[in-house]
Short mmCIF file of C-alpha atoms in Angstrom, two decimals:
data_model
loop_
_atom_site.label_atom_id
_atom_site.label_comp_id
_atom_site.label_asym_id
_atom_site.label_seq_id
_atom_site.Cartn_x
_atom_site.Cartn_y
_atom_site.Cartn_z
CA GLN I 11 0.00 0.00 0.00
CA ILE I 12 1.29 3.44 -0.91
CA GLN I 13 1.25 5.95 1.91
CA LEU I 14 2.44 9.51 2.40
CA VAL I 15 3.75 10.15 5.89
CA GLU I 16 4.31 13.72 7.01
CA SER I 17 6.44 15.11 9.80
CA GLY I 18 7.34 18.53 11.10
CA GLY I 19 5.23 21.64 11.24
CA GLY I 20 3.97 23.07 14.48
CA SER I 21 3.56 26.55 15.86
CA VAL I 22 5.82 29.55 15.43
CA GLN I 23 5.77 33.33 15.79
CA PRO I 24 5.60 35.60 12.75
CA GLY I 25 8.96 35.83 11.04
CA GLY I 26 10.00 32.41 12.27
CA SER I 27 10.73 29.23 10.38
CA LEU I 28 9.33 25.75 10.18
CA SER I 29 9.82 22.76 7.95
CA VAL I 30 7.74 19.81 6.90
CA SER I 31 8.80 16.54 5.35
CA CYS I 32 6.96 13.81 3.54
CA VAL I 33 8.02 10.26 2.78
CA ALA I 34 6.27 8.13 0.19
CA SER I 35 6.35 4.49 1.15
CA GLY I 36 5.27 1.38 -0.69
CA SER I 37 5.97 -0.18 -4.04
CA ILE I 38 6.95 2.93 -5.97
CA PHE I 39 9.23 3.17 -8.95
CA ASN I 40 8.30 6.56 -10.36
CA ILE I 41 6.57 9.62 -8.91
CA ASN I 42 4.98 11.94 -11.45
CA VAL I 43 4.44 14.89 -9.14
CA MET I 44 5.09 15.46 -5.46
CA GLY I 45 4.79 18.44 -3.17
CA TRP I 46 2.59 20.35 -0.79
CA TYR I 47 -0.87 21.86 -0.69
CA ARG I 48 -2.50 23.78 2.13
CA GLN I 49 -5.97 24.69 3.27
CA ALA I 50 -6.69 27.59 5.59
CA PRO I 51 -9.94 27.86 7.55
CA GLY I 52 -12.82 28.82 5.28
CA LYS I 53 -10.70 28.65 2.14
CA GLU I 54 -10.14 26.22 -0.69
CA ARG I 55 -7.16 23.93 -0.79
CA GLU I 56 -4.35 25.46 -2.82
CA SER I 57 -1.05 24.36 -4.24
CA VAL I 58 2.00 25.60 -2.34
CA ALA I 59 4.95 23.99 -4.08
CA VAL I 60 5.16 20.94 -6.32
CA ILE I 61 7.96 19.27 -8.21
CA SER I 62 7.61 17.15 -11.33
CA SER I 63 9.54 14.07 -12.32
CA THR I 64 11.68 16.26 -14.56
CA GLY I 65 12.68 18.45 -11.61
CA ASN I 66 10.57 21.46 -12.48
CA ILE I 67 9.27 23.25 -9.38
CA ASN I 68 6.18 25.42 -9.27
CA TYR I 69 5.67 27.74 -6.30
CA ALA I 70 2.56 29.65 -5.40
CA ASP I 71 3.11 33.37 -5.82
CA SER I 72 2.36 33.91 -2.14
CA VAL I 73 5.34 31.82 -1.01
CA LYS I 74 7.98 32.62 -3.62
CA GLY I 75 11.20 33.75 -2.02
CA ARG I 76 10.19 32.39 1.39
CA PHE I 77 9.63 28.67 0.89
CA ILE I 78 12.03 26.16 -0.64
CA LEU I 79 11.02 22.75 -1.90
CA SER I 80 13.58 20.00 -2.31
CA ARG I 81 13.52 16.27 -2.84
CA ASP I 82 15.52 13.13 -2.30
CA ASN I 83 14.57 10.70 -5.03
CA THR I 84 16.37 7.78 -3.42
CA LYS I 85 14.45 8.21 -0.18
CA LYS I 86 11.25 9.24 -2.00
CA THR I 87 11.07 12.25 0.24
CA VAL I 88 10.21 15.91 -0.24
CA TYR I 89 11.10 18.72 2.12
CA LEU I 90 9.54 22.14 2.46
CA GLN I 91 11.55 24.77 4.29
CA MET I 92 9.34 27.69 5.30
CA ASP I 93 11.03 30.94 6.29
CA SER I 94 9.71 34.39 7.15
CA LEU I 95 6.38 32.89 8.07
CA LYS I 96 3.31 35.09 8.19
CA PRO I 97 -0.02 34.63 9.97
CA GLU I 98 -1.66 34.06 6.59
CA ASP I 99 0.50 30.96 6.17
CA THR I 100 -1.52 29.32 8.92
CA ALA I 101 -3.16 26.26 7.42
CA VAL I 102 -3.26 22.52 7.35
CA TYR I 103 -0.47 21.43 5.03
CA TYR I 104 -1.03 18.28 2.98
CA CYS I 105 1.62 16.24 1.28
CA TYR I 106 0.58 15.32 -2.24
CA ALA I 107 1.85 12.88 -4.82
CA LYS I 108 0.67 11.66 -8.19
CA ILE I 109 1.94 8.17 -8.76
CA TYR I 110 1.07 6.30 -11.95
CA GLY I 111 -1.79 8.71 -12.51
CA THR I 112 -3.32 8.25 -9.05
CA ASP I 113 -3.52 11.02 -6.45
CA TYR I 114 -2.28 10.36 -2.92
CA TRP I 115 -2.58 12.61 0.10
CA GLY I 116 -1.08 12.76 3.53
CA LYS I 117 -3.41 13.23 6.46
CA GLY I 118 -2.29 16.82 6.97
CA SER I 119 -0.06 18.70 9.36
CA LEU I 120 -1.12 21.90 11.08
CA VAL I 121 1.10 24.95 10.76
CA THR I 122 0.18 27.85 13.00
CA VAL I 123 1.81 31.27 12.80
CA SER I 124 0.76 33.63 15.57
CA SER I 125 2.11 35.86 18.29
#
């Protein structure tokens, strides 16, 4: 069974930093797309940063220059470093992967940015 297991996140003051990681486990040979989405209270889920199998990374405009997505293909892991966090970054962050045309989601990790 393919699973996405998240770690990291938490609570931080504005201007602080957090990171989240996601490991894809199971019988996986190729990952089409992998990255992070988030959903704030009362809002739709949105893409934060995703990376394709070719290595192309797409960032949401709201996080460009503050967040960095990286991956370790051998470990089937993606990392999201989040710097200069703002209250509006508060959301549940979901790891996402498209594997052989099927969407997979982590259960979500709460990131809270507040004083």
